[in-house]
Structures are given as structure tokens and as C-alpha cells.
XYZ file of C-alpha atoms in Angstrom:
593
model
C 377.735 28.449 63.653
C 376.263 24.973 63.578
C 373.037 23.140 62.615
C 370.846 22.068 65.511
C 367.917 19.739 65.241
C 365.025 19.803 67.830
C 362.729 16.685 68.137
C 359.183 17.231 69.075
C 356.556 14.536 69.501
C 352.896 15.366 69.068
C 349.912 13.120 68.575
C 352.267 10.090 68.310
C 354.229 11.629 65.552
C 357.710 12.749 65.618
C 358.659 16.086 64.096
C 362.267 17.374 63.634
C 362.804 20.980 62.972
C 366.343 22.565 62.065
C 367.919 25.827 63.060
C 371.133 27.621 62.591
C 372.713 28.498 65.978
C 375.702 30.595 66.840
C 377.979 30.078 69.754
C 379.034 33.178 71.804
C 381.630 33.234 74.525
C 380.714 35.465 77.466
C 382.129 36.554 80.730
C 383.480 33.727 82.828
C 384.495 31.707 79.801
C 380.852 30.404 79.470
C 379.446 29.754 75.955
C 375.793 30.861 75.223
C 373.772 30.049 71.920
C 372.053 32.580 69.856
C 369.398 31.441 67.507
C 370.140 32.916 64.098
C 367.936 31.236 61.389
C 364.916 28.890 61.582
C 364.831 26.310 58.657
C 361.732 24.547 59.454
C 360.969 20.878 59.450
C 363.055 18.446 57.402
C 361.240 15.108 57.213
C 362.801 11.911 58.643
C 360.297 9.081 57.747
C 358.926 7.836 54.578
C 355.326 8.266 55.729
C 355.954 12.036 56.362
C 357.447 12.298 52.933
C 354.008 11.832 51.452
C 352.244 13.600 54.147
C 354.162 16.958 54.185
C 355.725 18.533 51.109
C 356.995 21.964 50.249
C 357.070 24.009 46.991
C 360.511 24.499 45.361
C 361.347 26.956 42.598
C 363.831 25.192 40.250
C 366.219 27.088 37.911
C 364.961 26.814 34.335
C 361.310 26.035 35.303
C 358.576 28.591 35.335
C 356.394 26.856 37.946
C 357.345 25.597 41.243
C 357.006 21.867 42.056
C 356.415 19.992 45.374
C 359.055 18.110 47.063
C 360.141 16.705 50.293
C 363.433 17.344 51.955
C 365.294 14.594 54.004
C 368.607 14.498 55.735
C 370.843 12.057 53.533
C 371.339 9.804 56.323
C 367.776 9.462 57.168
C 366.002 9.498 53.704
C 363.529 6.667 52.885
C 364.938 3.902 50.662
C 362.926 4.821 47.545
C 363.730 6.794 44.416
C 361.376 9.462 43.602
C 361.839 12.924 41.942
C 359.823 14.459 44.743
C 362.451 13.392 47.440
C 365.492 15.516 47.807
C 368.376 14.210 50.086
C 370.404 16.880 51.800
C 374.026 16.679 52.876
C 373.580 18.744 55.936
C 377.156 18.569 56.996
C 378.140 20.516 53.875
C 375.794 23.533 54.737
C 377.079 26.903 53.875
C 375.905 30.502 54.566
C 376.304 33.078 51.576
C 375.335 36.671 50.669
C 374.539 38.341 54.037
C 372.551 41.623 53.153
C 370.580 44.177 54.982
C 366.943 43.289 54.922
C 365.034 44.910 57.983
C 365.270 48.628 57.111
C 364.603 47.973 53.469
C 361.508 46.130 54.275
C 360.313 48.908 56.647
C 360.979 51.432 53.884
C 358.812 49.328 51.462
C 356.119 49.232 54.221
C 356.048 53.064 54.436
C 356.137 53.265 50.673
C 352.990 51.146 50.310
C 351.298 52.978 53.324
C 351.533 56.126 51.265
C 350.093 54.366 48.312
C 353.318 55.392 46.234
C 353.640 51.907 44.809
C 350.264 52.180 43.009
C 350.753 55.862 42.249
C 354.023 55.290 40.367
C 352.955 51.869 38.826
C 350.213 53.747 36.988
C 352.515 56.680 35.884
C 355.815 54.615 35.208
C 354.640 51.593 33.212
C 356.873 48.701 32.359
C 358.471 49.387 28.998
C 358.806 46.787 25.978
C 362.203 45.521 27.311
C 360.496 44.792 30.667
C 362.179 47.651 32.651
C 360.342 48.328 35.936
C 360.702 52.028 36.316
C 358.493 52.096 39.326
C 360.622 49.650 41.175
C 363.902 51.387 40.156
C 362.437 54.584 41.615
C 361.418 52.779 44.770
C 364.978 51.445 45.146
C 366.507 55.073 44.716
C 364.049 56.491 47.256
C 364.790 53.640 49.749
C 368.536 54.308 49.229
C 368.084 58.008 49.821
C 366.173 57.290 53.091
C 368.515 54.577 54.521
C 372.056 55.336 53.275
C 372.041 58.354 50.817
C 374.755 58.680 48.392
C 375.488 58.881 44.685
C 373.798 56.659 42.052
C 377.225 55.156 41.293
C 377.602 54.000 44.870
C 374.129 52.399 44.701
C 374.973 50.628 41.577
C 378.555 49.489 42.811
C 377.932 48.692 46.453
C 374.703 49.319 48.167
C 372.221 47.353 45.982
C 374.152 44.100 46.399
C 374.402 44.677 50.110
C 370.679 45.131 50.322
C 367.658 42.924 50.141
C 365.670 45.213 47.618
C 365.797 42.535 44.836
C 364.435 39.959 47.299
C 361.679 42.464 48.531
C 360.685 43.616 45.141
C 360.908 40.136 43.444
C 363.576 41.533 40.936
C 367.213 41.200 40.188
C 370.233 43.501 39.465
C 368.422 45.110 36.594
C 367.014 47.500 39.168
C 370.608 48.999 39.809
C 371.926 49.249 36.166
C 373.726 52.452 36.285
C 372.162 54.121 33.040
C 368.641 53.299 34.369
C 369.470 54.789 37.721
C 370.042 57.997 35.829
C 367.248 57.644 33.285
C 364.541 57.185 35.874
C 365.331 60.891 36.868
C 364.065 62.155 33.546
C 360.602 60.497 34.003
C 359.592 62.183 37.420
C 359.073 65.821 36.997
C 356.124 65.577 34.951
C 354.091 63.889 37.718
C 355.095 66.506 40.331
C 351.687 68.220 40.643
C 349.780 64.869 40.769
C 352.099 63.704 43.641
C 351.263 66.734 45.718
C 347.506 66.162 45.154
C 348.061 62.451 46.074
C 350.026 63.208 49.181
C 347.403 65.532 50.560
C 344.859 62.813 50.344
C 347.051 60.228 51.932
C 347.838 62.528 54.809
C 344.226 63.218 55.323
C 343.361 59.353 55.255
C 346.194 58.172 57.402
C 346.403 60.888 60.041
C 343.400 63.211 59.691
C 345.680 65.963 58.666
C 344.246 69.395 58.269
C 345.431 72.242 56.041
C 344.026 75.434 57.567
C 347.485 76.348 58.568
C 350.485 76.184 56.260
C 354.243 76.877 57.115
C 356.314 78.452 54.318
C 360.104 78.864 54.329
C 363.128 78.664 51.990
C 366.568 77.094 52.179
C 369.306 76.379 49.710
C 371.566 73.619 48.696
C 374.922 73.900 46.860
C 376.940 72.128 44.124
C 380.626 71.339 44.249
C 381.163 72.007 40.613
C 382.005 74.774 38.303
C 379.368 77.501 37.604
C 377.182 76.746 34.596
C 377.726 78.509 31.203
C 374.040 79.166 30.426
C 372.556 82.240 31.792
C 369.185 80.363 32.221
C 370.620 77.636 34.382
C 369.229 77.771 38.094
C 372.597 77.160 39.503
C 373.737 80.632 40.638
C 375.716 82.225 43.466
C 373.655 83.745 46.090
C 373.261 84.159 49.858
C 374.097 80.668 51.123
C 372.378 79.333 54.203
C 374.907 76.540 54.161
C 377.834 78.917 54.594
C 379.224 77.983 51.283
C 379.154 81.280 49.368
C 382.008 79.769 47.143
C 379.620 77.417 45.596
C 376.662 77.877 43.090
C 373.370 76.786 44.592
C 369.603 76.411 44.052
C 366.882 77.878 46.483
C 364.148 75.431 47.652
C 360.812 76.821 48.878
C 358.760 74.345 50.914
C 355.268 74.330 52.423
C 354.453 71.977 55.291
C 351.571 71.681 57.794
C 352.217 72.322 61.505
C 352.569 68.554 61.998
C 355.372 68.466 59.538
C 353.522 66.840 56.443
C 355.211 68.343 53.385
C 352.544 69.434 50.714
C 354.502 71.067 48.016
C 357.956 72.513 47.150
C 359.693 74.456 44.285
C 363.224 74.917 42.999
C 364.263 78.416 42.110
C 367.508 79.918 40.956
C 370.206 80.119 43.532
C 370.296 84.055 43.485
C 366.437 84.273 44.241
C 365.703 86.850 46.843
C 363.392 85.405 49.646
C 360.836 88.222 49.295
C 360.171 87.693 45.649
C 359.048 83.972 45.993
C 355.844 84.217 48.074
C 353.459 85.600 45.449
C 354.011 82.763 43.020
C 353.632 80.307 45.683
C 350.342 81.590 46.807
C 349.046 81.247 43.302
C 350.578 77.815 43.007
C 348.640 76.611 46.181
C 345.227 78.085 45.030
C 345.776 76.170 41.702
C 346.563 72.974 43.429
C 344.027 73.010 46.247
C 341.611 76.148 45.472
C 341.026 79.043 47.692
C 340.384 78.322 51.287
C 340.571 79.970 54.730
C 344.127 79.284 55.372
C 346.621 80.829 57.605
C 350.179 81.356 56.336
C 353.069 81.192 58.833
C 356.285 82.819 57.672
C 359.710 83.913 59.076
C 360.858 87.503 58.802
C 362.414 88.402 55.381
C 360.054 86.336 53.260
C 357.143 88.569 52.498
C 357.470 92.044 51.073
C 355.204 94.842 52.060
C 353.702 94.823 48.752
C 352.860 91.030 48.916
C 351.499 91.539 52.538
C 349.114 94.303 51.360
C 347.991 92.122 48.359
C 347.098 89.358 50.932
C 345.135 91.784 52.936
C 343.258 93.134 49.982
C 342.509 89.854 48.239
C 338.889 88.621 48.168
C 338.670 86.814 50.523
C 341.537 88.222 52.503
C 344.650 85.794 52.784
C 345.480 85.415 56.659
C 349.072 85.542 57.404
C 351.391 85.432 60.699
C 354.825 86.536 60.028
C 357.903 87.555 61.944
C 359.319 91.038 61.553
C 362.899 92.247 61.176
C 364.786 93.803 64.021
C 364.615 97.128 62.477
C 360.820 97.172 62.731
C 361.158 96.437 66.373
C 363.486 99.500 66.904
C 360.841 101.652 65.155
C 358.012 100.494 67.314
C 359.987 100.117 70.647
C 358.774 103.441 72.021
C 355.202 102.735 71.441
C 355.527 99.244 72.695
C 357.168 100.605 75.947
C 354.041 102.390 76.984
C 351.817 99.258 76.709
C 351.453 96.807 79.636
C 352.160 93.103 79.428
C 349.128 90.690 79.085
C 349.632 87.058 80.150
C 348.235 84.592 77.493
C 349.500 81.394 79.263
C 351.898 80.509 81.909
C 355.260 81.936 81.070
C 354.163 83.832 77.992
C 353.234 87.485 77.884
C 352.346 89.832 75.042
C 351.814 93.458 74.067
C 349.322 94.178 71.340
C 349.669 97.169 69.010
C 347.161 97.849 66.307
C 348.637 99.732 63.353
C 347.416 100.456 59.845
C 344.931 97.439 59.652
C 347.414 94.940 61.199
C 348.009 93.742 64.619
C 351.674 93.822 65.946
C 352.216 91.269 68.632
C 355.273 91.696 70.929
C 355.633 88.322 72.663
C 358.088 87.204 75.398
C 358.498 83.665 76.728
C 360.322 83.012 79.972
C 361.435 79.770 78.767
C 362.874 81.134 75.533
C 364.483 83.988 77.720
C 366.352 81.398 79.818
C 367.372 79.317 76.938
C 368.603 82.080 74.693
C 370.306 83.830 77.718
C 372.025 80.666 78.716
C 373.282 80.232 75.051
C 374.604 83.703 74.911
C 376.402 83.531 78.336
C 377.955 80.218 77.265
C 379.220 81.533 73.832
C 380.475 84.774 75.549
C 382.398 82.992 78.334
C 383.935 80.699 75.676
C 384.821 83.821 73.549
C 386.426 85.679 76.293
C 388.339 82.760 77.606
C 389.827 82.231 74.062
C 390.691 86.077 73.591
C 392.413 86.004 77.119
C 394.465 82.913 76.005
C 395.552 84.763 72.821
C 396.317 87.976 74.730
C 398.883 86.158 76.865
C 400.350 83.860 74.152
C 404.008 84.463 73.701
C 405.589 85.012 70.216
C 402.248 85.349 68.489
C 402.463 87.401 65.344
C 399.808 89.931 64.308
C 398.803 88.148 61.246
C 398.326 85.068 63.099
C 396.334 86.615 65.773
C 393.976 88.227 63.153
C 393.326 84.601 61.625
C 392.609 83.154 65.182
C 390.378 86.235 65.934
C 388.434 85.229 62.757
C 388.053 81.689 63.835
C 386.755 82.823 67.143
C 384.302 85.221 65.445
C 382.879 82.332 63.359
C 382.362 80.255 66.318
C 380.865 82.993 68.540
C 378.502 84.289 66.066
C 376.332 87.346 67.061
C 377.929 87.344 70.349
C 381.237 88.641 68.998
C 379.465 91.977 68.473
C 379.176 92.406 72.173
C 382.992 92.757 72.659
C 385.064 95.745 71.730
C 388.556 94.965 70.542
C 391.769 96.981 70.374
C 394.190 95.220 68.069
C 397.874 95.844 67.466
C 398.908 98.180 64.735
C 400.701 97.068 61.615
C 404.355 95.853 62.637
C 403.394 96.170 66.167
C 404.231 93.273 68.652
C 401.303 91.317 70.069
C 401.451 92.032 73.841
C 398.836 92.430 76.653
C 399.141 96.099 76.207
C 398.631 96.272 72.418
C 395.899 93.664 72.229
C 392.883 94.389 74.710
C 389.158 93.757 74.739
C 386.237 94.484 76.802
C 382.464 93.842 76.935
C 380.238 96.605 75.415
C 377.816 97.093 78.275
C 375.316 99.222 76.200
C 375.219 96.379 73.528
C 374.881 93.810 76.173
C 371.955 95.397 77.914
C 370.269 95.808 74.240
C 370.872 91.982 73.817
C 369.335 91.088 77.269
C 366.185 93.178 76.486
C 365.517 91.339 73.352
C 366.201 87.824 74.512
C 363.266 85.506 74.238
C 361.209 88.205 72.687
C 359.642 88.284 69.207
C 357.620 90.965 67.142
C 355.089 89.455 65.110
C 352.530 90.991 62.734
C 349.191 89.569 61.461
C 345.905 90.437 59.915
C 344.211 88.027 62.252
C 343.017 90.818 64.623
C 340.147 88.679 66.016
C 342.335 85.738 67.041
C 343.409 85.307 70.674
C 346.991 86.420 71.282
C 347.901 83.181 72.834
C 346.921 81.254 69.864
C 348.813 83.508 67.529
C 351.830 82.823 69.619
C 351.249 78.960 69.597
C 350.917 79.272 65.824
C 354.239 81.059 65.333
C 356.327 78.750 67.393
C 355.170 75.867 64.999
C 357.627 77.336 62.515
C 360.055 74.903 64.047
C 358.514 72.071 62.056
C 359.761 73.517 58.673
C 363.210 74.062 60.231
C 363.119 70.333 61.261
C 362.136 69.486 57.677
C 365.181 71.303 56.197
C 367.483 69.714 58.927
C 366.268 66.229 57.900
C 366.639 66.991 54.226
C 370.216 68.166 54.739
C 371.140 65.868 57.438
C 369.513 62.415 57.405
C 368.738 62.489 53.647
C 371.935 64.202 52.452
C 370.268 66.392 49.700
C 373.634 68.306 49.433
C 375.918 68.523 47.809
C 374.474 67.759 44.398
C 376.599 66.123 41.718
C 374.374 66.040 38.804
C 375.018 68.326 35.953
C 371.703 68.437 33.884
C 369.127 70.837 35.267
C 366.376 68.280 34.868
C 368.252 65.741 36.915
C 369.158 68.320 39.489
C 365.481 68.992 40.116
C 364.806 65.162 40.023
C 367.387 64.500 42.718
C 365.477 66.980 45.024
C 362.132 65.382 44.014
C 363.606 61.976 45.143
C 364.891 63.453 48.477
C 361.224 64.941 48.738
C 359.981 61.439 48.464
C 362.384 60.074 51.041
C 361.372 62.733 53.372
C 357.619 61.851 52.989
C 358.520 58.303 54.268
C 360.569 59.956 57.096
C 357.570 62.049 58.079
C 355.247 59.038 57.943
C 357.360 56.898 60.246
C 357.994 59.880 62.611
C 353.986 60.348 62.852
C 353.595 56.519 63.502
C 356.206 56.671 66.192
C 354.589 59.753 67.899
C 351.417 57.668 68.509
C 352.799 54.070 68.962
C 356.442 54.423 70.260
C 356.961 57.942 71.621
C 360.577 58.719 72.270
C 362.233 57.146 69.358
C 363.494 59.069 66.352
C 363.050 57.648 62.684
C 366.739 57.345 62.326
C 367.151 55.285 65.510
C 364.342 53.029 64.340
C 365.707 52.502 60.922
C 369.058 51.646 62.538
C 367.507 49.083 64.666
C 365.680 47.495 61.838
C 368.845 47.464 59.874
C 370.236 44.716 62.265
C 367.920 42.224 60.536
C 369.887 40.625 57.725
C 368.980 38.170 54.986
C 371.223 35.174 54.370
C 371.187 32.286 51.849
C 371.489 28.971 53.252
C 372.985 26.483 50.777
C 372.142 22.847 51.323
C 373.995 20.542 48.898
C 371.944 17.387 47.651
C 373.207 13.908 46.910
C 372.706 14.342 43.128
C 374.927 17.580 42.929
C 372.376 20.189 43.122
C 371.808 22.711 45.912
C 368.667 23.779 47.766
C 368.977 27.432 48.603
C 366.880 28.790 51.514
C 366.816 32.601 51.786
C 366.017 33.491 55.419
C 365.982 36.775 57.259
C 367.471 36.568 60.661
C 365.386 36.512 63.823
C 364.678 39.965 65.348
C 366.207 40.531 68.780
C 363.582 40.744 71.608
C 363.909 44.588 71.942
C 363.166 44.851 68.097
C 360.380 42.383 68.126
C 358.636 44.553 70.890
C 359.030 47.630 68.674
C 357.614 45.751 65.647
C 354.621 44.770 67.821
C 354.273 48.367 69.124
C 354.252 49.614 65.400
C 351.433 47.076 64.544
C 353.663 45.594 61.890
C 353.768 41.994 60.932
C 356.824 40.346 59.316
C 356.257 38.521 56.036
C 356.667 34.901 55.579
C 360.244 33.539 54.824
C 360.732 33.367 51.000
C 360.172 29.899 49.354
C 363.167 27.439 48.888
C 364.938 27.214 45.461
C 367.027 24.424 44.000
C 369.553 24.604 41.285
C 368.815 22.724 38.055
C 370.413 19.475 37.460
C 374.102 19.684 36.252
C 374.264 23.440 37.566
C 375.762 24.842 40.712
C 374.166 27.625 42.724
C 375.995 30.971 42.473
């Protein structure tokens, strides 16, 4: 890298602007230059010294002072405190740190009004601790590069520009404060839910007539707790980790994916026992309203559904049903004719005991599920055939490999009948055989792409009910993002309050994720939030150190120029990058860090 001066004459005056430029060698041995940092104008005449000056923050002084910067070889022959002579040949670049994605996260944080919300509820203490900014740092960390609080303290904070963006210092990353802020959050959970509802409404015109409800679990890689009242329990693991204790998370989102509320429950909580309390919770938060609840099978019990039908006014629902219910109604449904509700979607309607059962089939879903089943079945059969002809394979090893094949094949494994060698029997093509169960295969084909739904919305059009149900994919997407992009699992905290606060912080980060995804849908469709955050992360902040002739240093903190593609994205999202930070100068007799 080197320093480049550009001279521009305008209105009879000469202006010199300076930039840091990088040489890059390309194909054919050519060298091209890339503009890295723009430093602005550094004066070159005495007249300009009095005409143009900048504010400089000097260490040890509370207020900035005005000064003029000159190259050492071209400074006016006068001595004045406001004139600073720079030794440009000794320029150095220090402390590169990630700026762009941190800045975008702060923008999303402000759009949701979370900076004001938490400034009111987490005031600065007597020692000057900014708990609201510590929380913002932790939430940004969870959104951009999730990990432990110890890693934030040791590595991430110094590699980010959060201190620059928040006008703070390393006090935001003191390890004990990163943990203590967890203890201050849960008291404001209900207020946050109400605040978010208003922000979703103001920003995107969100509506809340339809709500999606589902549950997931997240596990701990730690020993089981000793207290019987602790929420960490063994239970049905959706993460395929039955060896770990877990907690269950219940979440409510809108069809557009806006999260409204969540609850943390013991890890051994049965799905069907959670709905009643959550219905009461939503009524307490938002009052009674004409809402439609969408749920997957296994969540509502028969007793709760009956209560929903008999409440005043009735609580509307649309829920999937277990396969056992389909088996009981299959004969009655077979006598009904298909009714087309839209292209590629047909339904059969069966009124029964004050409810409406909707048997729906989608040609697209039939093709998709059939293709998935055929692909897995072919892979399973090929693997079994390879094992069948493998030489010198012991029976115990065969059983282990069949177990691995079963885990990969999933439900498809049940379509194959196996004949395994007896104990102490050699593994040969005669003792180990398999074949497809044609009866089970026909039954699987009949149910591919077909769903049995039940609802008390008997007056709604069947096509609308089907469109409502397929929106459950939004809550599945929420869980996928919480566990994938935001890494809510595994949890390493030991105190129950901090366990719930960890999930609370992940919920806040997910709110930023959803806000960005909704912005992209309107302004930059085709891009995912993670892809956009990675593009913004390419913008770095660098400290440019310019020594002066009196032993001090002028420090210019500058973020790098966005590439053309990123600048187009910034314009598409209607964002505007902030002004570069003001220069700083070390005090007399001190060297910059």
C-alpha cells in the first residue's frame, strides 16, 4: 500500500486530496490499483491553513480543537499551535477490524427501537456502566458470529468496530459484565413483546389475525442438574441428542415470520400440555381477538380443542392430525369426491362432530415427497446390496452398518423387509437378504403429498384453509435460523436465569434477522440475511497513524470503501453510510497505542 496525492484546481485554487491505494498484480503481469481509504484534503499553502481547518480530539482534553494539517515538506513557515505538520513517509496502518456488518446490525437495532427501549430499562449505573450498550454488543455478536461470552471478551470485540460505533471502549466487553447483563433482562420480557408488536405494525403493517404456534428443544452439553425444580430435563429430543438434558421452547410467529412471544419450559414437557397456558398468555398480552391459531399435529389435545370451540367467543384453529386419525377416517374419505380449490390442489371435506376435516393433496408436494422417497430408497437399496456382497464381513459389523443405513434412510427404511444372519452365522448373499414390502410401498404412495387437517372454521373456503396451513413453514424457518445462523445450541450456562436470558438474547438477534429478511424481500429479493451480512462484513475499519514533526501522532479511523456491488446493495436498501470519524491526536509527550 502507498499514499497517493491527487491535485485538483477549482476556481483558481489548488486542492490536494490524499488516499491510501493498494497495488494488485493481475493476469499478464499487470498491476492495477485499488482505492482503500480516502483521507481527504491536507493543506499545502499558508492561505489555505486559515481558510480550511478541521476539528481534532486530543488525548487529555475534553473538547476538540481546530487545527490544519500540512505535509511536513510543504507546511507554511510559521509556528502556530493550530498548524500540525505530518511526516507522510512514516504513515502506518493499524488495528483492522470488522465494521460493515456491525454497522448494519446497529441500524436494524435502531429501526426496531431497541436502543430507546433498553436505554429506558437498563440505565447507566453509578460507575458509568452502559448496560444497554453491553446488551446491544451481545445481541450483535449473536447475530453476526455467535459463540460464548468468553470468546466475545477474548477475541471478537477487539476484532469488531462496536466500540467505535457505540462511542465506547473495552468496558463493553468486560467478562463479568457480559454475564451480569443476563441477570437484568427477563424482567422486561413482557414489555418487549408489546414493543415488538407495535414496531412490526409500524414498520411493515403486520397483522395478527393468524398466529403460528410450535415447539422445539435445545440441549446442554453438561451434567443433569441436582435440583428437581430445574428446567433442564431429559425428554423427547428434536435435535437427536437424547443423551443430553434440554429445555423446550414454545414460539408464536405471524405468517410473515414476525416473532411475537416465546416461552421456555422444562425439557420433559409434553407438546400437548403447553397450548392452554399459551392461549391465556396471548390473551393477557394482547387481549381477546378474532385470531386463527395454526398448529402442527401433536400439539393440541382433544380437551384443549374442545375448550377452544366452547369458549366465548370461540377460538379458531387449524391443525394437522396424526396418521392414526387418517386411518380411522380413510374409509369415509374414500367415498367423497375431490374438489379442486386451485391449480394443483384438491381437497375432500368431511364434517364431523362440529368440526371440518379437510383431506388435501398437492400435486407439487406429491412430486416432491415421491422424489425424496425414491432417492432415499435407491440409496438404501444400493447400500444394502453392497453389504450383501461384501466379503469377510462379520455379523456384528453388519448390524452396525445397517443401523447407520437406517439413520440415514429415515422412514424409508420401514419399506424394506430384511432377513439377517442368525447368531454365529456367516454373512453371505444367502443368509442376508432384503426385499421391498410392496404393501407398505403402496400405502406410502397413497399418502405422499396428502394431509388431513381439522378446523372449526367451517365457513372458510377450503382453498384458504390449505394456504393457511402451508404457512407453518414460517415457524419451521424460525427454528432453523435460531439453531443454525444464531447457534442457540448447545447452551453452556449453568444458572437457570442465565439459561433463559441466553435464549432471550437469541430471540432479540432473531428479531434483527427477521427485520433484515423483510427489508430484503421488498428491496433486494433473492438475497438471504446471512449473505447480506457476509457482504457487509467485508467493510473494515483501519486506524491510519500519521506522525507529526513534534513527536505526536494524528490518528484517522477510516472504514474502507465499499466495493461497487456492495454500494449497489446499500443504495437498494436505502441506507446511507455515516461520515468518517473525526481525527484524533496524541497528547504532547505521549505515543499513540
